mmCIF file with all atom_site columns, C-alpha atoms in Angstrom:
data_model
loop_
_atom_site.group_PDB
_atom_site.id
_atom_site.type_symbol
_atom_site.label_atom_id
_atom_site.label_alt_id
_atom_site.label_comp_id
_atom_site.label_asym_id
_atom_site.label_entity_id
_atom_site.label_seq_id
_atom_site.pdbx_PDB_ins_code
_atom_site.Cartn_x
_atom_site.Cartn_y
_atom_site.Cartn_z
_atom_site.occupancy
_atom_site.B_iso_or_equiv
_atom_site.pdbx_formal_charge
_atom_site.auth_seq_id
_atom_site.auth_comp_id
_atom_site.auth_asym_id
_atom_site.auth_atom_id
_atom_site.pdbx_PDB_model_num
ATOM 1   C CA . UNK A 1 1   ? -0.104  -0.031  0.297   1.00 70.00 ? 3   UNK A CA 1
ATOM 2   C CA . UNK A 1 2   ? 2.685   2.442   0.218   1.00 77.00 ? 4   UNK A CA 1
ATOM 3   C CA . UNK A 1 3   ? 3.628   2.110   -2.671  1.00 82.00 ? 5   UNK A CA 1
ATOM 4   C CA . UNK A 1 4   ? 0.314   1.994   -4.886  1.00 85.00 ? 6   UNK A CA 1
ATOM 5   C CA . UNK A 1 5   ? -1.904  5.395   -4.882  1.00 84.00 ? 7   UNK A CA 1
ATOM 6   C CA . UNK A 1 6   ? -4.878  3.803   -5.837  1.00 81.00 ? 8   UNK A CA 1
ATOM 7   C CA . UNK A 1 7   ? -4.769  1.433   -2.676  1.00 76.00 ? 9   UNK A CA 1
ATOM 8   C CA . UNK A 1 8   ? -3.475  3.732   0.365   1.00 73.00 ? 10  UNK A CA 1
ATOM 9   C CA . UNK A 1 9   ? -2.493  2.182   3.848   1.00 73.00 ? 11  UNK A CA 1
ATOM 10  C CA . UNK A 1 10  ? -6.226  1.381   5.531   1.00 72.00 ? 12  UNK A CA 1
ATOM 11  C CA . UNK A 1 11  ? -6.090  4.006   9.073   1.00 71.00 ? 13  UNK A CA 1
ATOM 12  C CA . UNK A 1 12  ? -8.187  2.360   11.943  1.00 72.00 ? 14  UNK A CA 1
ATOM 13  C CA . UNK A 1 13  ? -11.546 3.947   11.277  1.00 70.00 ? 15  UNK A CA 1
ATOM 14  C CA . UNK A 1 14  ? -11.031 3.133   7.642   1.00 72.00 ? 16  UNK A CA 1
ATOM 15  C CA . UNK A 1 15  ? -12.531 0.486   5.269   1.00 73.00 ? 17  UNK A CA 1
ATOM 16  C CA . UNK A 1 16  ? -11.103 -2.071  3.050   1.00 73.00 ? 18  UNK A CA 1
ATOM 17  C CA . UNK A 1 17  ? -11.358 -1.995  -0.412  1.00 72.00 ? 19  UNK A CA 1
ATOM 18  C CA . UNK A 1 18  ? -14.427 -4.109  -1.584  1.00 79.00 ? 20  UNK A CA 1
ATOM 19  C CA . UNK A 1 19  ? -12.538 -6.178  -4.103  1.00 80.00 ? 21  UNK A CA 1
ATOM 20  C CA . UNK A 1 20  ? -9.511  -6.873  -1.582  1.00 80.00 ? 22  UNK A CA 1
ATOM 21  C CA . UNK A 1 21  ? -12.268 -7.689  1.575   1.00 86.00 ? 23  UNK A CA 1
ATOM 22  C CA . UNK A 1 22  ? -13.755 -10.150 -0.952  1.00 90.00 ? 24  UNK A CA 1
ATOM 23  C CA . UNK A 1 23  ? -9.992  -11.442 -1.438  1.00 89.00 ? 25  UNK A CA 1
ATOM 24  C CA . UNK A 1 24  ? -9.603  -11.630 2.428   1.00 90.00 ? 26  UNK A CA 1
ATOM 25  C CA . UNK A 1 25  ? -12.801 -13.740 2.735   1.00 93.00 ? 27  UNK A CA 1
ATOM 26  C CA . UNK A 1 26  ? -11.396 -16.376 0.246   1.00 94.00 ? 28  UNK A CA 1
ATOM 27  C CA . UNK A 1 27  ? -8.340  -16.937 1.593   1.00 93.00 ? 29  UNK A CA 1
ATOM 28  C CA . UNK A 1 28  ? -9.664  -17.624 5.138   1.00 92.00 ? 30  UNK A CA 1
ATOM 29  C CA . UNK A 1 29  ? -12.220 -19.702 4.060   1.00 91.00 ? 31  UNK A CA 1
ATOM 30  C CA . UNK A 1 30  ? -9.234  -22.036 2.332   1.00 90.00 ? 32  UNK A CA 1
ATOM 31  C CA . UNK A 1 31  ? -5.697  -21.432 4.351   1.00 92.00 ? 33  UNK A CA 1
ATOM 32  C CA . UNK A 1 32  ? -4.741  -23.683 6.595   1.00 91.00 ? 34  UNK A CA 1
ATOM 33  C CA . UNK A 1 33  ? -1.581  -22.138 7.788   1.00 94.00 ? 35  UNK A CA 1
ATOM 34  C CA . UNK A 1 34  ? -1.318  -18.039 8.814   1.00 95.00 ? 36  UNK A CA 1
ATOM 35  C CA . UNK A 1 35  ? 1.989   -16.248 9.784   1.00 95.00 ? 37  UNK A CA 1
ATOM 36  C CA . UNK A 1 36  ? 1.482   -13.206 11.377  1.00 95.00 ? 38  UNK A CA 1
ATOM 37  C CA . UNK A 1 37  ? 4.577   -11.488 11.657  1.00 94.00 ? 39  UNK A CA 1
ATOM 38  C CA . UNK A 1 38  ? 5.274   -8.795  13.163  1.00 91.00 ? 40  UNK A CA 1
ATOM 39  C CA . UNK A 1 39  ? 1.744   -7.685  13.632  1.00 90.00 ? 41  UNK A CA 1
ATOM 40  C CA . UNK A 1 40  ? 0.028   -6.150  17.180  1.00 91.00 ? 42  UNK A CA 1
ATOM 41  C CA . UNK A 1 41  ? -3.047  -8.072  16.386  1.00 92.00 ? 43  UNK A CA 1
ATOM 42  C CA . UNK A 1 42  ? -5.071  -5.058  18.026  1.00 88.00 ? 44  UNK A CA 1
ATOM 43  C CA . UNK A 1 43  ? -8.676  -5.716  16.398  1.00 84.00 ? 45  UNK A CA 1
ATOM 44  C CA . UNK A 1 44  ? -8.427  -5.284  12.594  1.00 84.00 ? 46  UNK A CA 1
ATOM 45  C CA . UNK A 1 45  ? -10.672 -6.859  10.346  1.00 83.00 ? 47  UNK A CA 1
ATOM 46  C CA . UNK A 1 46  ? -7.743  -8.724  8.882   1.00 86.00 ? 48  UNK A CA 1
ATOM 47  C CA . UNK A 1 47  ? -7.081  -10.849 12.409  1.00 91.00 ? 49  UNK A CA 1
ATOM 48  C CA . UNK A 1 48  ? -10.064 -12.726 11.799  1.00 92.00 ? 50  UNK A CA 1
ATOM 49  C CA . UNK A 1 49  ? -7.621  -14.279 9.540   1.00 93.00 ? 51  UNK A CA 1
ATOM 50  C CA . UNK A 1 50  ? -5.230  -15.652 11.967  1.00 94.00 ? 52  UNK A CA 1
ATOM 51  C CA . UNK A 1 51  ? -8.111  -16.823 14.738  1.00 93.00 ? 53  UNK A CA 1
ATOM 52  C CA . UNK A 1 52  ? -9.908  -19.059 11.825  1.00 94.00 ? 54  UNK A CA 1
ATOM 53  C CA . UNK A 1 53  ? -6.676  -20.355 10.704  1.00 93.00 ? 55  UNK A CA 1
ATOM 54  C CA . UNK A 1 54  ? -6.179  -21.311 14.343  1.00 93.00 ? 56  UNK A CA 1
ATOM 55  C CA . UNK A 1 55  ? -9.862  -22.885 14.473  1.00 91.00 ? 57  UNK A CA 1
ATOM 56  C CA . UNK A 1 56  ? -10.250 -25.057 11.654  1.00 90.00 ? 58  UNK A CA 1
ATOM 57  C CA . UNK A 1 57  ? -6.158  -26.354 11.284  1.00 87.00 ? 59  UNK A CA 1
ATOM 58  C CA . UNK A 1 58  ? -5.280  -26.685 14.498  1.00 86.00 ? 60  UNK A CA 1
ATOM 59  C CA . UNK A 1 59  ? -2.356  -28.809 13.681  1.00 87.00 ? 61  UNK A CA 1
ATOM 60  C CA . UNK A 1 60  ? -0.918  -26.150 11.605  1.00 92.00 ? 62  UNK A CA 1
ATOM 61  C CA . UNK A 1 61  ? -3.218  -22.970 12.773  1.00 93.00 ? 63  UNK A CA 1
ATOM 62  C CA . UNK A 1 62  ? -1.325  -19.536 13.149  1.00 95.00 ? 64  UNK A CA 1
ATOM 63  C CA . UNK A 1 63  ? 2.023   -18.882 13.938  1.00 96.00 ? 65  UNK A CA 1
ATOM 64  C CA . UNK A 1 64  ? 2.878   -15.376 15.842  1.00 96.00 ? 66  UNK A CA 1
ATOM 65  C CA . UNK A 1 65  ? 6.041   -13.773 15.584  1.00 97.00 ? 67  UNK A CA 1
ATOM 66  C CA . UNK A 1 66  ? 6.074   -10.362 17.117  1.00 95.00 ? 68  UNK A CA 1
ATOM 67  C CA . UNK A 1 67  ? 7.855   -8.942  20.218  1.00 95.00 ? 69  UNK A CA 1
ATOM 68  C CA . UNK A 1 68  ? 4.927   -7.916  22.534  1.00 93.00 ? 70  UNK A CA 1
ATOM 69  C CA . UNK A 1 69  ? 1.740   -10.032 23.520  1.00 94.00 ? 71  UNK A CA 1
ATOM 70  C CA . UNK A 1 70  ? -1.211  -10.525 21.499  1.00 95.00 ? 72  UNK A CA 1
ATOM 71  C CA . UNK A 1 71  ? -4.799  -11.090 21.991  1.00 94.00 ? 73  UNK A CA 1
ATOM 72  C CA . UNK A 1 72  ? -4.546  -14.175 19.766  1.00 95.00 ? 74  UNK A CA 1
ATOM 73  C CA . UNK A 1 73  ? -1.801  -15.508 21.662  1.00 95.00 ? 75  UNK A CA 1
ATOM 74  C CA . UNK A 1 74  ? -3.670  -18.299 23.223  1.00 94.00 ? 76  UNK A CA 1
ATOM 75  C CA . UNK A 1 75  ? -4.600  -19.268 19.593  1.00 94.00 ? 77  UNK A CA 1
ATOM 76  C CA . UNK A 1 76  ? -1.392  -20.028 18.591  1.00 95.00 ? 78  UNK A CA 1
ATOM 77  C CA . UNK A 1 77  ? 0.357   -23.357 17.650  1.00 94.00 ? 79  UNK A CA 1
ATOM 78  C CA . UNK A 1 78  ? 3.611   -21.701 17.528  1.00 95.00 ? 80  UNK A CA 1
ATOM 79  C CA . UNK A 1 79  ? 4.855   -18.233 19.551  1.00 96.00 ? 81  UNK A CA 1
ATOM 80  C CA . UNK A 1 80  ? 8.309   -16.534 18.982  1.00 96.00 ? 82  UNK A CA 1
ATOM 81  C CA . UNK A 1 81  ? 8.860   -13.267 21.413  1.00 96.00 ? 83  UNK A CA 1
ATOM 82  C CA . UNK A 1 82  ? 11.084  -12.181 18.803  1.00 96.00 ? 84  UNK A CA 1
ATOM 83  C CA . UNK A 1 83  ? 11.953  -10.299 15.839  1.00 95.00 ? 85  UNK A CA 1
ATOM 84  C CA . UNK A 1 84  ? 11.196  -11.108 11.973  1.00 94.00 ? 86  UNK A CA 1
ATOM 85  C CA . UNK A 1 85  ? 14.562  -11.194 11.204  1.00 92.00 ? 87  UNK A CA 1
ATOM 86  C CA . UNK A 1 86  ? 16.173  -13.506 14.131  1.00 94.00 ? 88  UNK A CA 1
ATOM 87  C CA . UNK A 1 87  ? 13.253  -16.178 13.725  1.00 95.00 ? 89  UNK A CA 1
ATOM 88  C CA . UNK A 1 88  ? 13.311  -16.592 9.846   1.00 93.00 ? 90  UNK A CA 1
ATOM 89  C CA . UNK A 1 89  ? 17.152  -16.330 10.030  1.00 91.00 ? 91  UNK A CA 1
ATOM 90  C CA . UNK A 1 90  ? 16.841  -19.002 11.900  1.00 94.00 ? 92  UNK A CA 1
ATOM 91  C CA . UNK A 1 91  ? 14.991  -21.314 9.896   1.00 94.00 ? 93  UNK A CA 1
ATOM 92  C CA . UNK A 1 92  ? 16.878  -21.073 7.338   1.00 93.00 ? 94  UNK A CA 1
ATOM 93  C CA . UNK A 1 93  ? 19.515  -22.310 9.135   1.00 93.00 ? 95  UNK A CA 1
ATOM 94  C CA . UNK A 1 94  ? 17.768  -25.094 10.247  1.00 95.00 ? 96  UNK A CA 1
ATOM 95  C CA . UNK A 1 95  ? 16.745  -26.215 6.667   1.00 95.00 ? 97  UNK A CA 1
ATOM 96  C CA . UNK A 1 96  ? 19.968  -25.431 5.495   1.00 95.00 ? 98  UNK A CA 1
ATOM 97  C CA . UNK A 1 97  ? 18.953  -22.620 3.189   1.00 93.00 ? 99  UNK A CA 1
ATOM 98  C CA . UNK A 1 98  ? 21.345  -20.490 1.425   1.00 87.00 ? 100 UNK A CA 1
ATOM 99  C CA . UNK A 1 99  ? 20.040  -17.023 1.102   1.00 82.00 ? 101 UNK A CA 1
ATOM 100 C CA . UNK A 1 100 ? 20.658  -14.748 -1.805  1.00 82.00 ? 102 UNK A CA 1
ATOM 101 C CA . UNK A 1 101 ? 22.622  -11.996 -2.210  1.00 84.00 ? 103 UNK A CA 1
ATOM 102 C CA . UNK A 1 102 ? 20.925  -8.568  -1.348  1.00 80.00 ? 104 UNK A CA 1
ATOM 103 C CA . UNK A 1 103 ? 20.522  -6.854  -5.278  1.00 82.00 ? 105 UNK A CA 1
ATOM 104 C CA . UNK A 1 104 ? 18.978  -3.360  -6.139  1.00 80.00 ? 106 UNK A CA 1
ATOM 105 C CA . UNK A 1 105 ? 16.153  -4.322  -8.092  1.00 84.00 ? 107 UNK A CA 1
ATOM 106 C CA . UNK A 1 106 ? 15.962  -3.526  -11.695 1.00 88.00 ? 108 UNK A CA 1
ATOM 107 C CA . UNK A 1 107 ? 12.391  -3.169  -13.515 1.00 92.00 ? 109 UNK A CA 1
ATOM 108 C CA . UNK A 1 108 ? 12.381  -5.861  -16.383 1.00 94.00 ? 110 UNK A CA 1
ATOM 109 C CA . UNK A 1 109 ? 10.741  -3.768  -19.074 1.00 96.00 ? 111 UNK A CA 1
ATOM 110 C CA . UNK A 1 110 ? 10.462  -5.135  -23.063 1.00 96.00 ? 112 UNK A CA 1
ATOM 111 C CA . UNK A 1 111 ? 12.488  -2.762  -24.995 1.00 95.00 ? 113 UNK A CA 1
ATOM 112 C CA . UNK A 1 112 ? 9.404   -2.281  -27.486 1.00 94.00 ? 114 UNK A CA 1
ATOM 113 C CA . UNK A 1 113 ? 7.554   -0.906  -24.655 1.00 95.00 ? 115 UNK A CA 1
ATOM 114 C CA . UNK A 1 114 ? 9.965   2.018   -23.980 1.00 96.00 ? 116 UNK A CA 1
ATOM 115 C CA . UNK A 1 115 ? 9.185   5.099   -25.691 1.00 96.00 ? 117 UNK A CA 1
ATOM 116 C CA . UNK A 1 116 ? 11.358  7.448   -23.978 1.00 95.00 ? 118 UNK A CA 1
ATOM 117 C CA . UNK A 1 117 ? 12.758  7.991   -20.358 1.00 95.00 ? 119 UNK A CA 1
ATOM 118 C CA . UNK A 1 118 ? 9.949   7.602   -18.027 1.00 96.00 ? 120 UNK A CA 1
ATOM 119 C CA . UNK A 1 119 ? 7.175   7.142   -20.986 1.00 96.00 ? 121 UNK A CA 1
ATOM 120 C CA . UNK A 1 120 ? 5.930   3.694   -21.414 1.00 96.00 ? 122 UNK A CA 1
ATOM 121 C CA . UNK A 1 121 ? 3.528   1.773   -23.844 1.00 95.00 ? 123 UNK A CA 1
ATOM 122 C CA . UNK A 1 122 ? 0.911   -0.453  -21.733 1.00 95.00 ? 124 UNK A CA 1
ATOM 123 C CA . UNK A 1 123 ? -1.781  -2.651  -23.012 1.00 94.00 ? 125 UNK A CA 1
ATOM 124 C CA . UNK A 1 124 ? -4.555  -1.217  -20.742 1.00 95.00 ? 126 UNK A CA 1
ATOM 125 C CA . UNK A 1 125 ? -7.719  1.170   -21.655 1.00 92.00 ? 127 UNK A CA 1
ATOM 126 C CA . UNK A 1 126 ? -6.585  4.768   -20.582 1.00 90.00 ? 128 UNK A CA 1
ATOM 127 C CA . UNK A 1 127 ? -10.049 5.785   -20.043 1.00 91.00 ? 129 UNK A CA 1
ATOM 128 C CA . UNK A 1 128 ? -10.388 3.251   -16.938 1.00 92.00 ? 130 UNK A CA 1
ATOM 129 C CA . UNK A 1 129 ? -6.629  1.428   -16.335 1.00 93.00 ? 131 UNK A CA 1
ATOM 130 C CA . UNK A 1 130 ? -8.271  -1.719  -17.149 1.00 93.00 ? 132 UNK A CA 1
ATOM 131 C CA . UNK A 1 131 ? -5.808  -4.465  -18.482 1.00 92.00 ? 133 UNK A CA 1
ATOM 132 C CA . UNK A 1 132 ? -7.097  -4.113  -22.708 1.00 85.00 ? 134 UNK A CA 1
ATOM 133 C CA . UNK A 1 133 ? -4.717  -6.236  -24.522 1.00 74.00 ? 135 UNK A CA 1
ATOM 134 C CA . UNK A 1 134 ? -6.130  -4.783  -28.159 1.00 77.00 ? 136 UNK A CA 1
ATOM 135 C CA . UNK A 1 135 ? -4.667  -1.248  -27.648 1.00 83.00 ? 137 UNK A CA 1
ATOM 136 C CA . UNK A 1 136 ? -1.735  0.663   -26.200 1.00 90.00 ? 138 UNK A CA 1
ATOM 137 C CA . UNK A 1 137 ? -1.468  3.842   -24.466 1.00 93.00 ? 139 UNK A CA 1
ATOM 138 C CA . UNK A 1 138 ? 0.980   5.844   -23.256 1.00 94.00 ? 140 UNK A CA 1
ATOM 139 C CA . UNK A 1 139 ? 1.753   6.096   -19.822 1.00 95.00 ? 141 UNK A CA 1
ATOM 140 C CA . UNK A 1 140 ? 3.611   9.320   -19.092 1.00 96.00 ? 142 UNK A CA 1
ATOM 141 C CA . UNK A 1 141 ? 5.487   9.354   -16.085 1.00 96.00 ? 143 UNK A CA 1
ATOM 142 C CA . UNK A 1 142 ? 8.003   12.725  -16.125 1.00 96.00 ? 144 UNK A CA 1
ATOM 143 C CA . UNK A 1 143 ? 7.901   15.282  -14.153 1.00 97.00 ? 145 UNK A CA 1
ATOM 144 C CA . UNK A 1 144 ? 5.066   17.522  -14.059 1.00 96.00 ? 146 UNK A CA 1
ATOM 145 C CA . UNK A 1 145 ? 2.970   15.058  -15.971 1.00 96.00 ? 147 UNK A CA 1
ATOM 146 C CA . UNK A 1 146 ? -0.273  14.889  -14.869 1.00 96.00 ? 148 UNK A CA 1
ATOM 147 C CA . UNK A 1 147 ? -2.342  11.417  -13.838 1.00 96.00 ? 149 UNK A CA 1
ATOM 148 C CA . UNK A 1 148 ? -5.569  10.315  -12.094 1.00 95.00 ? 150 UNK A CA 1
ATOM 149 C CA . UNK A 1 149 ? -6.479  7.503   -10.351 1.00 94.00 ? 151 UNK A CA 1
ATOM 150 C CA . UNK A 1 150 ? -8.893  5.637   -11.567 1.00 93.00 ? 152 UNK A CA 1
ATOM 151 C CA . UNK A 1 151 ? -10.054 3.067   -8.798  1.00 89.00 ? 153 UNK A CA 1
ATOM 152 C CA . UNK A 1 152 ? -11.158 2.941   -5.029  1.00 83.00 ? 154 UNK A CA 1
ATOM 153 C CA . UNK A 1 153 ? -11.525 5.271   -2.537  1.00 80.00 ? 155 UNK A CA 1
ATOM 154 C CA . UNK A 1 154 ? -9.554  8.009   -4.074  1.00 85.00 ? 156 UNK A CA 1
ATOM 155 C CA . UNK A 1 155 ? -10.684 7.014   -7.482  1.00 89.00 ? 157 UNK A CA 1
ATOM 156 C CA . UNK A 1 156 ? -10.499 10.285  -9.836  1.00 90.00 ? 158 UNK A CA 1
ATOM 157 C CA . UNK A 1 157 ? -8.282  12.301  -7.521  1.00 91.00 ? 159 UNK A CA 1
ATOM 158 C CA . UNK A 1 158 ? -5.987  13.889  -9.799  1.00 93.00 ? 160 UNK A CA 1
ATOM 159 C CA . UNK A 1 159 ? -1.999  14.353  -9.492  1.00 94.00 ? 161 UNK A CA 1
ATOM 160 C CA . UNK A 1 160 ? 1.479   15.346  -10.576 1.00 96.00 ? 162 UNK A CA 1
ATOM 161 C CA . UNK A 1 161 ? 4.487   13.609  -11.084 1.00 97.00 ? 163 UNK A CA 1
ATOM 162 C CA . UNK A 1 162 ? 7.388   15.335  -8.975  1.00 96.00 ? 164 UNK A CA 1
ATOM 163 C CA . UNK A 1 163 ? 10.029  12.578  -10.004 1.00 96.00 ? 165 UNK A CA 1
ATOM 164 C CA . UNK A 1 164 ? 11.716  9.661   -8.262  1.00 95.00 ? 166 UNK A CA 1
ATOM 165 C CA . UNK A 1 165 ? 12.900  9.016   -4.785  1.00 94.00 ? 167 UNK A CA 1
ATOM 166 C CA . UNK A 1 166 ? 16.369  7.738   -3.866  1.00 91.00 ? 168 UNK A CA 1
ATOM 167 C CA . UNK A 1 167 ? 15.314  4.262   -4.651  1.00 90.00 ? 169 UNK A CA 1
ATOM 168 C CA . UNK A 1 168 ? 14.092  4.872   -7.872  1.00 92.00 ? 170 UNK A CA 1
ATOM 169 C CA . UNK A 1 169 ? 10.049  5.213   -7.212  1.00 95.00 ? 171 UNK A CA 1
ATOM 170 C CA . UNK A 1 170 ? 8.006   7.968   -8.445  1.00 97.00 ? 172 UNK A CA 1
ATOM 171 C CA . UNK A 1 171 ? 6.959   10.732  -6.424  1.00 97.00 ? 173 UNK A CA 1
ATOM 172 C CA . UNK A 1 172 ? 3.235   12.164  -7.434  1.00 96.00 ? 174 UNK A CA 1
ATOM 173 C CA . UNK A 1 173 ? 1.649   14.828  -5.433  1.00 95.00 ? 175 UNK A CA 1
ATOM 174 C CA . UNK A 1 174 ? -2.154  14.649  -5.360  1.00 93.00 ? 176 UNK A CA 1
ATOM 175 C CA . UNK A 1 175 ? -4.755  17.163  -4.207  1.00 87.00 ? 177 UNK A CA 1
ATOM 176 C CA . UNK A 1 176 ? -7.443  15.442  -1.847  1.00 79.00 ? 178 UNK A CA 1
ATOM 177 C CA . UNK A 1 177 ? -10.620 17.025  -0.793  1.00 75.00 ? 179 UNK A CA 1
ATOM 178 C CA . UNK A 1 178 ? -10.149 17.741  3.214   1.00 68.00 ? 180 UNK A CA 1
ATOM 179 C CA . UNK A 1 179 ? -13.834 16.304  3.364   1.00 70.00 ? 181 UNK A CA 1
ATOM 180 C CA . UNK A 1 180 ? -16.201 14.952  1.057   1.00 71.00 ? 182 UNK A CA 1
ATOM 181 C CA . UNK A 1 181 ? -18.029 18.060  -0.282  1.00 71.00 ? 183 UNK A CA 1
ATOM 182 C CA . UNK A 1 182 ? -15.450 20.178  0.513   1.00 72.00 ? 184 UNK A CA 1
ATOM 183 C CA . UNK A 1 183 ? -13.717 22.592  -2.226  1.00 74.00 ? 185 UNK A CA 1
ATOM 184 C CA . UNK A 1 184 ? -10.502 23.211  -0.405  1.00 74.00 ? 186 UNK A CA 1
ATOM 185 C CA . UNK A 1 185 ? -8.113  20.495  -1.196  1.00 77.00 ? 187 UNK A CA 1
ATOM 186 C CA . UNK A 1 186 ? -4.572  19.270  0.769   1.00 82.00 ? 188 UNK A CA 1
ATOM 187 C CA . UNK A 1 187 ? -1.480  17.925  -1.148  1.00 88.00 ? 189 UNK A CA 1
ATOM 188 C CA . UNK A 1 188 ? -0.187  14.697  -0.165  1.00 88.00 ? 190 UNK A CA 1
ATOM 189 C CA . UNK A 1 189 ? 2.506   13.105  -2.291  1.00 92.00 ? 191 UNK A CA 1
ATOM 190 C CA . UNK A 1 190 ? 2.055   9.242   -2.911  1.00 92.00 ? 192 UNK A CA 1
ATOM 191 C CA . UNK A 1 191 ? 4.926   6.339   -4.248  1.00 94.00 ? 193 UNK A CA 1
ATOM 192 C CA . UNK A 1 192 ? 4.403   4.531   -7.236  1.00 95.00 ? 194 UNK A CA 1
ATOM 193 C CA . UNK A 1 193 ? 6.813   1.541   -6.714  1.00 94.00 ? 195 UNK A CA 1
ATOM 194 C CA . UNK A 1 194 ? 8.850   0.457   -9.937  1.00 94.00 ? 196 UNK A CA 1
ATOM 195 C CA . UNK A 1 195 ? 7.432   -2.654  -10.447 1.00 94.00 ? 197 UNK A CA 1
ATOM 196 C CA . UNK A 1 196 ? 4.159   -1.377  -11.117 1.00 95.00 ? 198 UNK A CA 1
ATOM 197 C CA . UNK A 1 197 ? 5.953   -0.649  -14.424 1.00 96.00 ? 199 UNK A CA 1
ATOM 198 C CA . UNK A 1 198 ? 7.394   -3.718  -15.599 1.00 96.00 ? 200 UNK A CA 1
ATOM 199 C CA . UNK A 1 199 ? 4.070   -5.246  -14.173 1.00 96.00 ? 201 UNK A CA 1
ATOM 200 C CA . UNK A 1 200 ? 1.944   -2.866  -16.970 1.00 96.00 ? 202 UNK A CA 1
ATOM 201 C CA . UNK A 1 201 ? 4.030   -3.197  -19.691 1.00 96.00 ? 203 UNK A CA 1
ATOM 202 C CA . UNK A 1 202 ? 4.243   -7.102  -19.091 1.00 95.00 ? 204 UNK A CA 1
ATOM 203 C CA . UNK A 1 203 ? 0.526   -6.985  -18.958 1.00 94.00 ? 205 UNK A CA 1
ATOM 204 C CA . UNK A 1 204 ? 0.634   -9.309  -15.676 1.00 94.00 ? 206 UNK A CA 1
ATOM 205 C CA . UNK A 1 205 ? -1.790  -6.902  -13.641 1.00 93.00 ? 207 UNK A CA 1
ATOM 206 C CA . UNK A 1 206 ? -5.652  -6.578  -14.043 1.00 92.00 ? 208 UNK A CA 1
ATOM 207 C CA . UNK A 1 207 ? -5.490  -2.860  -13.051 1.00 93.00 ? 209 UNK A CA 1
ATOM 208 C CA . UNK A 1 208 ? -3.540  0.105   -13.558 1.00 95.00 ? 210 UNK A CA 1
ATOM 209 C CA . UNK A 1 209 ? -3.257  1.904   -9.997  1.00 94.00 ? 211 UNK A CA 1
ATOM 210 C CA . UNK A 1 210 ? -3.330  5.869   -12.040 1.00 94.00 ? 212 UNK A CA 1
ATOM 211 C CA . UNK A 1 211 ? -3.629  6.618   -15.270 1.00 95.00 ? 213 UNK A CA 1
ATOM 212 C CA . UNK A 1 212 ? -2.850  10.107  -17.446 1.00 94.00 ? 214 UNK A CA 1
ATOM 213 C CA . UNK A 1 213 ? -5.226  12.572  -17.071 1.00 90.00 ? 215 UNK A CA 1
ATOM 214 C CA . UNK A 1 214 ? -7.846  13.235  -19.972 1.00 75.00 ? 216 UNK A CA 1
ATOM 215 C CA . UNK A 1 215 ? -11.048 15.236  -19.879 1.00 39.00 ? 217 UNK A CA 1
ATOM 216 C CA . UNK A 1 216 ? -13.168 11.560  -19.932 1.00 35.00 ? 218 UNK A CA 1
ATOM 217 C CA . UNK A 1 217 ? -11.368 10.643  -16.926 1.00 35.00 ? 219 UNK A CA 1
ATOM 218 C CA . UNK A 1 218 ? -11.991 14.078  -14.346 1.00 30.00 ? 220 UNK A CA 1
#
């Protein structure tokens, strides 16, 4: 969520996107093991996954790794009061796993989709951002380019590309209304992860998180 402008982190008082909530329910029903890593399990709707897994498959159930006590500790099949790095490091050692060297991520973008620097051809609908293999449009992420969010709770919110951060992710300043119906907007910078460009140019996602700003998208 930190790298997807169309799917921001949900606040404690907020609501999960309907399609993502349906996905959560689907996996809650068919999962037999739940790993809860570093979460406080303080009452969010997603906590249901950990509780359900512990009940419907006690042999595997739920594994909780965190430093602080949680309200679901008694339901865990395994409980570690530690950091995720320490536990996963010990697990890798026990399984004789050789961890790959840390490398800087470089998007794998097909050469024929690169129009110029920060401009890409993508096979999606320019008005909705939905996958469309029949047509392609230019996704322009150069500085000062205008974009709009096509889906989610911020659908229709417009933004301006400001450049990239030191990791190469795109910084986009969006203008959100202070409250519903208000004419006053406040700027908020959100980040678009570099991997979205790889996914979009290779057509591996069904929906783009942003599209170029056009009259029809206002």
